[in-house]
Amino acid sequence: MPPLRVVILGAGFGGLELATMLSEAVGDEAAVTLIDKSDAFVFGYSKLDVMFGRTTLDQVRLSYRDLVKPGVRFLQETVTSIDPEARRVTTDVGVHEADVLVLALGADYDLDATPGLVEAGNEFYSVSGAERLAQLLPEFSHGRAIVGVCGAPFKCPPAPSEAALLLHDYLSVRGVRAACEISIVIPFATPVPPSPDTSAALVAAFAERGIEFIPGRRIASLDAGSSVARLDDGTELAFDLFLGVPKHRAPEVVIQSGLTEDGYVPVSSQTLETRFPGVYAVGDVATVGVPKAGVFAEGAARVVAASLIATLRGAEQPGGYGGRGSCYIEFGAGRIGRVDVDFLSGPKPTGTFREPSVALVDEKRDFGSSRRARWFGR
Ligand SMILES: Cc1cc2nc3c(=O)[nH]c(=O)nc-3n(C[C@H](O)[C@H](O)[C@H](O)COP(=O)(O)OP(=O)(O)OC[C@H]3O[C@@H](n4cnc5c(N)ncnc54)[C@H](O)[C@@H]3O)c2cc1C
């Protein structure tokens, strides 16, 4: 039998985990093609480290050159069109036919959706945005900084809270905190809605540090001339530095494929399959009732991998997607907390909070290094 042709679009959290599991379990029995337009992977949370000068981009870039796995071929190509019915993908280099097609293309940023963001503000959600802020932050010594979210859903819901707390530490170390104000604007009523304990701990951490917390609001626009941010209820906030989370959207090529509904790709919450047979979507590009975060993309990829492995082995199909994951949250002062969330097994999402500690700093480091080793052999 010819090997099953699995084409995975996107080599982020979801694509890397799926390719790795397939390679480990079935090797050359599947011909896995993993396509990404970039030459390297960067963990989302590394952007915070780059922005605050705790590391450099070179240190956190994981080159796809190091991805050497039996049965997996990595291609650095840009996907330009997807035909889900024919399971055919066109890139800037050629055409790829698939027996199984998996979309793991993540979410893109729509900077133009927020007037003034490009001219007056900065975003810290892209690698280039984080690098730019690493240049700008040393110059910020007085005035008001706003960490502002421009729309939901957005990746890693705790990340804006982490940015505000780390900014407090950064300014304190530089001896300029007293001359600066920090405000955080998020569209949810609490920082981490499924976990009241996590939210309470974050709100308390803001209060202890004199960080102004503005919940239930999003940034509607920025005025470059007056350096004023306008919220969705019309409130105006003057700023000297704006650190934004841009509005997210599915990549244009996914929208053009006709696979999206309400912005993202609807999939079965059990199997991650789209309405097209043999076409799956995992991670940030999909709508499955979980937040946009790497741990959930990885968990979804594992479910697709387990199902494909069972099919190849002629074995019984495994259980469906559980929607569970743990997120580490930087509280500053060298401590990290953790929230274990469960989105799909009960009537409503739940979250259990682990207090910030030094032990969890090590645990988060292990989380990153285990993936680095597993995916890149480093
Ligand atoms: C500041 C910040 C902090 C974060 N912290 C955490 C954290 O602590 N824990 C956590 O779990 N998550 C965290 N996240 C979220 C996490 O990074 C994402 O949710 C995760 O990467 C999603 O995985 P994915 O596989 O769906 O997509 P991605 O990892 O985004 O991968 C998508 C891939 O598709 C590629 N691609 C897109 N379009 C094309 C195209 N047309 N052609 C070819 N390739 C294309 C991209 O280059 C990319 O490599 C954080 C994110 C940010 C921004």
mmCIF file of N, CA and C in Angstrom, residues 154-259:
data_model
loop_
_atom_site.group_PDB
_atom_site.id
_atom_site.type_symbol
_atom_site.label_atom_id
_atom_site.label_comp_id
_atom_site.label_asym_id
_atom_site.label_seq_id
_atom_site.Cartn_x
_atom_site.Cartn_y
_atom_site.Cartn_z
ATOM 1 N N PHE A 154 -8.440 36.438 21.593
ATOM 2 C CA PHE A 154 -7.022 36.683 21.346
ATOM 3 C C PHE A 154 -6.221 35.566 22.003
ATOM 4 N N LYS A 155 -4.987 35.365 21.510
ATOM 5 C CA LYS A 155 -4.159 34.254 21.980
ATOM 6 C C LYS A 155 -3.783 34.440 23.439
ATOM 7 N N CYS A 156 -3.712 33.344 24.133
ATOM 8 C CA CYS A 156 -3.186 33.296 25.495
ATOM 9 C C CYS A 156 -3.793 34.399 26.370
ATOM 10 N N PRO A 157 -5.064 34.229 26.774
ATOM 11 C CA PRO A 157 -5.726 35.291 27.537
ATOM 12 C C PRO A 157 -4.931 35.868 28.723
ATOM 13 N N PRO A 158 -4.075 35.085 29.426
ATOM 14 C CA PRO A 158 -3.326 35.732 30.519
ATOM 15 C C PRO A 158 -2.191 36.648 30.051
ATOM 16 N N ALA A 159 -1.803 36.605 28.744
ATOM 17 C CA ALA A 159 -0.585 37.310 28.319
ATOM 18 C C ALA A 159 -0.613 38.829 28.564
ATOM 19 N N PRO A 160 -1.752 39.536 28.343
ATOM 20 C CA PRO A 160 -1.732 40.974 28.653
ATOM 21 C C PRO A 160 -1.479 41.241 30.146
ATOM 22 N N SER A 161 -2.048 40.396 31.003
ATOM 23 C CA SER A 161 -1.806 40.571 32.453
ATOM 24 C C SER A 161 -0.327 40.353 32.759
ATOM 25 N N GLU A 162 0.248 39.342 32.124
ATOM 26 C CA GLU A 162 1.680 39.077 32.327
ATOM 27 C C GLU A 162 2.499 40.288 31.876
ATOM 28 N N ALA A 163 2.125 40.863 30.726
ATOM 29 C CA ALA A 163 2.883 42.004 30.195
ATOM 30 C C ALA A 163 2.844 43.176 31.181
ATOM 31 N N ALA A 164 1.663 43.425 31.788
ATOM 32 C CA ALA A 164 1.548 44.547 32.727
ATOM 33 C C ALA A 164 2.407 44.295 33.971
ATOM 34 N N LEU A 165 2.374 43.060 34.491
ATOM 35 C CA LEU A 165 3.146 42.747 35.700
ATOM 36 C C LEU A 165 4.651 42.776 35.411
ATOM 37 N N LEU A 166 5.042 42.285 34.256
ATOM 38 C CA LEU A 166 6.475 42.303 33.912
ATOM 39 C C LEU A 166 6.953 43.727 33.621
ATOM 40 N N LEU A 167 6.050 44.556 33.088
ATOM 41 C CA LEU A 167 6.414 45.961 32.853
ATOM 42 C C LEU A 167 6.679 46.661 34.192
ATOM 43 N N HIS A 168 5.844 46.336 35.192
ATOM 44 C CA HIS A 168 6.063 46.900 36.532
ATOM 45 C C HIS A 168 7.472 46.551 37.022
ATOM 46 N N ASP A 169 7.843 45.272 36.905
ATOM 47 C CA ASP A 169 9.184 44.845 37.362
ATOM 48 C C ASP A 169 10.276 45.560 36.579
ATOM 49 N N TYR A 170 10.072 45.623 35.272
ATOM 50 C CA TYR A 170 11.081 46.209 34.379
ATOM 51 C C TYR A 170 11.342 47.675 34.749
ATOM 52 N N LEU A 171 10.249 48.412 34.991
ATOM 53 C CA LEU A 171 10.398 49.842 35.336
ATOM 54 C C LEU A 171 10.960 49.993 36.748
ATOM 55 N N SER A 172 10.584 49.076 37.641
ATOM 56 C CA SER A 172 11.095 49.137 39.023
ATOM 57 C C SER A 172 12.600 48.937 39.038
ATOM 58 N N VAL A 173 13.072 47.933 38.309
ATOM 59 C CA VAL A 173 14.515 47.645 38.265
ATOM 60 C C VAL A 173 15.272 48.858 37.731
ATOM 61 N N ARG A 174 14.664 49.545 36.782
ATOM 62 C CA ARG A 174 15.328 50.731 36.203
ATOM 63 C C ARG A 174 15.173 51.968 37.091
ATOM 64 N N GLY A 175 14.423 51.850 38.196
ATOM 65 C CA GLY A 175 14.288 52.967 39.147
ATOM 66 C C GLY A 175 13.360 54.061 38.667
ATOM 67 N N VAL A 176 12.481 53.756 37.686
ATOM 68 C CA VAL A 176 11.608 54.800 37.135
ATOM 69 C C VAL A 176 10.124 54.499 37.374
ATOM 70 N N ARG A 177 9.829 53.446 38.152
ATOM 71 C CA ARG A 177 8.429 53.041 38.291
ATOM 72 C C ARG A 177 7.570 54.168 38.867
ATOM 73 N N ALA A 178 8.121 54.922 39.842
ATOM 74 C CA ALA A 178 7.336 55.971 40.507
ATOM 75 C C ALA A 178 6.932 57.072 39.528
ATOM 76 N N ALA A 179 7.680 57.209 38.451
ATOM 77 C CA ALA A 179 7.368 58.266 37.471
ATOM 78 C C ALA A 179 6.439 57.757 36.371
ATOM 79 N N CYS A 180 6.028 56.488 36.481
ATOM 80 C CA CYS A 180 5.210 55.887 35.402
ATOM 81 C C CYS A 180 3.890 55.361 35.960
ATOM 82 N N GLU A 181 2.874 55.396 35.121
ATOM 83 C CA GLU A 181 1.607 54.737 35.451
ATOM 84 C C GLU A 181 1.436 53.576 34.478
ATOM 85 N N ILE A 182 0.790 52.520 34.965
ATOM 86 C CA ILE A 182 0.487 51.390 34.070
ATOM 87 C C ILE A 182 -1.019 51.125 34.136
ATOM 88 N N SER A 183 -1.660 51.041 32.970
ATOM 89 C CA SER A 183 -3.080 50.664 32.902
ATOM 90 C C SER A 183 -3.196 49.441 32.013
ATOM 91 N N ILE A 184 -4.137 48.576 32.343
ATOM 92 C CA ILE A 184 -4.393 47.412 31.484
ATOM 93 C C ILE A 184 -5.876 47.373 31.133
ATOM 94 N N VAL A 185 -6.147 47.255 29.841
ATOM 95 C CA VAL A 185 -7.525 47.252 29.329
ATOM 96 C C VAL A 185 -7.782 45.900 28.677
ATOM 97 N N ILE A 186 -8.750 45.142 29.211
ATOM 98 C CA ILE A 186 -9.065 43.846 28.579
ATOM 99 C C ILE A 186 -10.579 43.712 28.380
ATOM 100 N N PRO A 187 -10.972 42.962 27.349
ATOM 101 C CA PRO A 187 -12.409 42.917 27.035
ATOM 102 C C PRO A 187 -13.226 41.987 27.926
ATOM 103 N N PHE A 188 -12.591 41.255 28.820
ATOM 104 C CA PHE A 188 -13.326 40.350 29.715
ATOM 105 C C PHE A 188 -13.585 41.037 31.055
ATOM 106 N N ALA A 189 -14.575 40.506 31.789
ATOM 107 C CA ALA A 189 -14.889 41.075 33.110
ATOM 108 C C ALA A 189 -13.790 40.762 34.118
ATOM 109 N N THR A 190 -13.087 39.651 33.884
ATOM 110 C CA THR A 190 -11.987 39.262 34.780
ATOM 111 C C THR A 190 -10.815 38.829 33.894
ATOM 112 N N PRO A 191 -9.581 38.804 34.452
ATOM 113 C CA PRO A 191 -8.426 38.497 33.588
ATOM 114 C C PRO A 191 -8.460 37.092 32.987
ATOM 115 N N VAL A 192 -8.892 36.095 33.760
ATOM 116 C CA VAL A 192 -8.947 34.709 33.253
ATOM 117 C C VAL A 192 -10.333 34.153 33.604
ATOM 118 N N PRO A 193 -11.344 34.420 32.763
ATOM 119 C CA PRO A 193 -12.734 34.132 33.134
ATOM 120 C C PRO A 193 -13.020 32.727 33.675
ATOM 121 N N PRO A 194 -12.429 31.637 33.137
ATOM 122 C CA PRO A 194 -12.825 30.320 33.687
ATOM 123 C C PRO A 194 -12.305 30.060 35.093
ATOM 124 N N SER A 195 -11.381 30.871 35.576
ATOM 125 C CA SER A 195 -10.820 30.597 36.898
ATOM 126 C C SER A 195 -10.919 31.827 37.802
ATOM 127 N N PRO A 196 -11.971 31.900 38.636
ATOM 128 C CA PRO A 196 -12.106 33.037 39.542
ATOM 129 C C PRO A 196 -10.897 33.205 40.467
ATOM 130 N N ASP A 197 -10.284 32.107 40.916
ATOM 131 C CA ASP A 197 -9.123 32.222 41.822
ATOM 132 C C ASP A 197 -7.931 32.858 41.107
ATOM 133 N N THR A 198 -7.707 32.432 39.851
ATOM 134 C CA THR A 198 -6.596 33.018 39.078
ATOM 135 C C THR A 198 -6.861 34.498 38.854
ATOM 136 N N SER A 199 -8.103 34.816 38.501
ATOM 137 C CA SER A 199 -8.450 36.220 38.241
ATOM 138 C C SER A 199 -8.266 37.053 39.503
ATOM 139 N N ALA A 200 -8.715 36.510 40.647
ATOM 140 C CA ALA A 200 -8.590 37.262 41.913
ATOM 141 C C ALA A 200 -7.120 37.504 42.231
ATOM 142 N N ALA A 201 -6.275 36.497 41.997
ATOM 143 C CA ALA A 201 -4.840 36.658 42.292
ATOM 144 C C ALA A 201 -4.231 37.722 41.372
ATOM 145 N N LEU A 202 -4.642 37.740 40.112
ATOM 146 C CA LEU A 202 -4.099 38.747 39.190
ATOM 147 C C LEU A 202 -4.579 40.145 39.563
ATOM 148 N N VAL A 203 -5.880 40.257 39.896
ATOM 149 C CA VAL A 203 -6.414 41.581 40.274
ATOM 150 C C VAL A 203 -5.703 42.080 41.546
ATOM 151 N N ALA A 204 -5.447 41.162 42.485
ATOM 152 C CA ALA A 204 -4.726 41.549 43.712
ATOM 153 C C ALA A 204 -3.297 41.973 43.369
ATOM 154 N N ALA A 205 -2.668 41.253 42.442
ATOM 155 C CA ALA A 205 -1.291 41.613 42.042
ATOM 156 C C ALA A 205 -1.271 42.991 41.380
ATOM 157 N N PHE A 206 -2.287 43.301 40.582
ATOM 158 C CA PHE A 206 -2.365 44.647 39.967
ATOM 159 C C PHE A 206 -2.469 45.704 41.075
ATOM 160 N N ALA A 207 -3.390 45.449 42.029
ATOM 161 C CA ALA A 207 -3.638 46.440 43.088
ATOM 162 C C ALA A 207 -2.371 46.668 43.918
ATOM 163 N N GLU A 208 -1.687 45.582 44.279
ATOM 164 C CA GLU A 208 -0.444 45.712 45.079
ATOM 165 C C GLU A 208 0.586 46.571 44.367
ATOM 166 N N ARG A 209 0.596 46.494 43.054
ATOM 167 C CA ARG A 209 1.633 47.193 42.279
ATOM 168 C C ARG A 209 1.152 48.530 41.718
ATOM 169 N N GLY A 210 -0.055 48.933 42.062
ATOM 170 C CA GLY A 210 -0.566 50.213 41.565
ATOM 171 C C GLY A 210 -0.855 50.203 40.076
ATOM 172 N N ILE A 211 -1.221 49.031 39.546
ATOM 173 C CA ILE A 211 -1.575 48.938 38.121
ATOM 174 C C ILE A 211 -3.087 49.125 38.001
ATOM 175 N N GLU A 212 -3.498 50.057 37.150
ATOM 176 C CA GLU A 212 -4.931 50.320 36.975
ATOM 177 C C GLU A 212 -5.532 49.244 36.066
ATOM 178 N N PHE A 213 -6.587 48.572 36.557
ATOM 179 C CA PHE A 213 -7.195 47.476 35.799
ATOM 180 C C PHE A 213 -8.543 47.952 35.248
ATOM 181 N N ILE A 214 -8.668 47.933 33.916
ATOM 182 C CA ILE A 214 -9.923 48.376 33.283
ATOM 183 C C ILE A 214 -10.525 47.171 32.556
ATOM 184 N N PRO A 215 -11.443 46.434 33.224
ATOM 185 C CA PRO A 215 -12.013 45.229 32.608
ATOM 186 C C PRO A 215 -13.212 45.554 31.718
ATOM 187 N N GLY A 216 -13.599 44.586 30.905
ATOM 188 C CA GLY A 216 -14.833 44.692 30.122
ATOM 189 C C GLY A 216 -14.779 45.720 29.014
ATOM 190 N N ARG A 217 -13.603 46.149 28.632
ATOM 191 C CA ARG A 217 -13.463 47.167 27.584
ATOM 192 C C ARG A 217 -12.383 46.741 26.614
ATOM 193 N N ARG A 218 -12.529 47.192 25.356
ATOM 194 C CA ARG A 218 -11.445 46.963 24.401
ATOM 195 C C ARG A 218 -11.007 48.296 23.818
ATOM 196 N N ILE A 219 -9.815 48.287 23.243
ATOM 197 C CA ILE A 219 -9.299 49.495 22.594
ATOM 198 C C ILE A 219 -9.969 49.603 21.225
ATOM 199 N N ALA A 220 -10.684 50.719 20.993
ATOM 200 C CA ALA A 220 -11.372 50.886 19.701
ATOM 201 C C ALA A 220 -10.486 51.612 18.694
ATOM 202 N N SER A 221 -9.719 52.607 19.169
ATOM 203 C CA SER A 221 -8.836 53.343 18.245
ATOM 204 C C SER A 221 -7.784 54.104 19.042
ATOM 205 N N LEU A 222 -6.743 54.529 18.346
ATOM 206 C CA LEU A 222 -5.706 55.367 18.944
ATOM 207 C C LEU A 222 -5.574 56.617 18.089
ATOM 208 N N ASP A 223 -5.300 57.725 18.751
ATOM 209 C CA ASP A 223 -5.088 58.965 18.001
ATOM 210 C C ASP A 223 -3.606 59.324 18.076
ATOM 211 N N ALA A 224 -2.962 59.285 16.908
ATOM 212 C CA ALA A 224 -1.515 59.510 16.888
ATOM 213 C C ALA A 224 -1.165 60.949 17.251
ATOM 214 N N GLY A 225 -2.019 61.892 16.851
ATOM 215 C CA GLY A 225 -1.719 63.309 17.101
ATOM 216 C C GLY A 225 -1.720 63.630 18.587
ATOM 217 N N SER A 226 -2.758 63.152 19.289
ATOM 218 C CA SER A 226 -2.892 63.514 20.709
ATOM 219 C C SER A 226 -2.416 62.407 21.652
ATOM 220 N N SER A 227 -1.991 61.262 21.116
ATOM 221 C CA SER A 227 -1.612 60.095 21.937
ATOM 222 C C SER A 227 -2.705 59.753 22.939
ATOM 223 N N VAL A 228 -3.895 59.556 22.394
ATOM 224 C CA VAL A 228 -5.046 59.181 23.233
ATOM 225 C C VAL A 228 -5.607 57.862 22.693
ATOM 226 N N ALA A 229 -5.918 56.956 23.623
ATOM 227 C CA ALA A 229 -6.582 55.696 23.241
ATOM 228 C C ALA A 229 -8.065 55.845 23.540
ATOM 229 N N ARG A 230 -8.887 55.427 22.590
ATOM 230 C CA ARG A 230 -10.335 55.489 22.797
ATOM 231 C C ARG A 230 -10.850 54.078 23.012
ATOM 232 N N LEU A 231 -11.605 53.889 24.098
ATOM 233 C CA LEU A 231 -12.151 52.571 24.391
ATOM 234 C C LEU A 231 -13.503 52.398 23.693
ATOM 235 N N ASP A 232 -14.044 51.180 23.731
ATOM 236 C CA ASP A 232 -15.287 50.926 22.980
ATOM 237 C C ASP A 232 -16.495 51.619 23.601
ATOM 238 N N ASP A 233 -16.378 52.137 24.828
ATOM 239 C CA ASP A 233 -17.500 52.908 25.399
ATOM 240 C C ASP A 233 -17.261 54.416 25.267
ATOM 241 N N GLY A 234 -16.236 54.798 24.500
ATOM 242 C CA GLY A 234 -15.978 56.219 24.262
ATOM 243 C C GLY A 234 -15.004 56.850 25.254
ATOM 244 N N THR A 235 -14.678 56.131 26.346
ATOM 245 C CA THR A 235 -13.711 56.669 27.319
ATOM 246 C C THR A 235 -12.376 56.945 26.610
ATOM 247 N N GLU A 236 -11.721 58.040 27.008
ATOM 248 C CA GLU A 236 -10.427 58.364 26.408
ATOM 249 C C GLU A 236 -9.331 58.257 27.462
ATOM 250 N N LEU A 237 -8.228 57.652 27.089
ATOM 251 C CA LEU A 237 -7.088 57.510 28.000
ATOM 252 C C LEU A 237 -5.844 58.033 27.293
ATOM 253 N N ALA A 238 -5.192 59.020 27.894
ATOM 254 C CA ALA A 238 -3.942 59.521 27.304
ATOM 255 C C ALA A 238 -2.835 58.514 27.602
ATOM 256 N N PHE A 239 -1.876 58.386 26.695
ATOM 257 C CA PHE A 239 -0.768 57.456 26.939
ATOM 258 C C PHE A 239 0.541 58.016 26.399
ATOM 259 N N ASP A 240 1.622 57.504 26.960
ATOM 260 C CA ASP A 240 2.952 57.819 26.441
ATOM 261 C C ASP A 240 3.562 56.611 25.741
ATOM 262 N N LEU A 241 3.073 55.427 26.125
ATOM 263 C CA LEU A 241 3.533 54.191 25.489
ATOM 264 C C LEU A 241 2.338 53.254 25.406
ATOM 265 N N PHE A 242 2.098 52.704 24.233
ATOM 266 C CA PHE A 242 0.960 51.787 24.073
ATOM 267 C C PHE A 242 1.475 50.407 23.669
ATOM 268 N N LEU A 243 1.140 49.417 24.478
ATOM 269 C CA LEU A 243 1.540 48.035 24.203
ATOM 270 C C LEU A 243 0.270 47.258 23.872
ATOM 271 N N GLY A 244 0.083 46.942 22.598
ATOM 272 C CA GLY A 244 -1.216 46.416 22.188
ATOM 273 C C GLY A 244 -1.234 44.935 21.860
ATOM 274 N N VAL A 245 -2.415 44.383 22.066
ATOM 275 C CA VAL A 245 -2.729 43.046 21.547
ATOM 276 C C VAL A 245 -3.671 43.281 20.377
ATOM 277 N N PRO A 246 -3.189 43.088 19.122
ATOM 278 C CA PRO A 246 -4.036 43.420 17.974
ATOM 279 C C PRO A 246 -5.233 42.483 17.851
ATOM 280 N N LYS A 247 -6.232 42.953 17.143
ATOM 281 C CA LYS A 247 -7.370 42.082 16.835
ATOM 282 C C LYS A 247 -6.841 40.894 16.016
ATOM 283 N N HIS A 248 -7.385 39.713 16.281
ATOM 284 C CA HIS A 248 -6.942 38.509 15.568
ATOM 285 C C HIS A 248 -7.923 38.155 14.446
ATOM 286 N N ARG A 249 -7.456 37.377 13.508
ATOM 287 C CA ARG A 249 -8.314 36.858 12.441
ATOM 288 C C ARG A 249 -7.656 35.595 11.870
ATOM 289 N N ALA A 250 -8.445 34.758 11.219
ATOM 290 C CA ALA A 250 -7.860 33.587 10.553
ATOM 291 C C ALA A 250 -7.007 34.083 9.392
ATOM 292 N N PRO A 251 -5.949 33.348 9.029
ATOM 293 C CA PRO A 251 -5.166 33.760 7.857
ATOM 294 C C PRO A 251 -6.063 33.884 6.622
ATOM 295 N N GLU A 252 -5.759 34.879 5.787
ATOM 296 C CA GLU A 252 -6.576 35.173 4.603
ATOM 297 C C GLU A 252 -6.801 33.928 3.729
ATOM 298 N N VAL A 253 -5.750 33.107 3.577
ATOM 299 C CA VAL A 253 -5.867 31.932 2.708
ATOM 300 C C VAL A 253 -6.928 30.959 3.240
ATOM 301 N N VAL A 254 -7.113 30.943 4.547
ATOM 302 C CA VAL A 254 -8.125 30.060 5.156
ATOM 303 C C VAL A 254 -9.518 30.647 4.908
ATOM 304 N N ILE A 255 -9.633 31.955 5.035
ATOM 305 C CA ILE A 255 -10.926 32.612 4.774
ATOM 306 C C ILE A 255 -11.323 32.370 3.307
ATOM 307 N N GLN A 256 -10.344 32.533 2.416
ATOM 308 C CA GLN A 256 -10.620 32.345 0.977
ATOM 309 C C GLN A 256 -11.019 30.906 0.644
ATOM 310 N N SER A 257 -10.614 29.950 1.458
ATOM 311 C CA SER A 257 -10.917 28.532 1.176
ATOM 312 C C SER A 257 -12.384 28.205 1.434
ATOM 313 N N GLY A 258 -13.100 29.126 2.074
ATOM 314 C CA GLY A 258 -14.509 28.890 2.363
ATOM 315 C C GLY A 258 -14.721 28.025 3.594
ATOM 316 N N LEU A 259 -13.651 27.756 4.330
ATOM 317 C CA LEU A 259 -13.772 26.867 5.493
ATOM 318 C C LEU A 259 -14.237 27.588 6.761
#
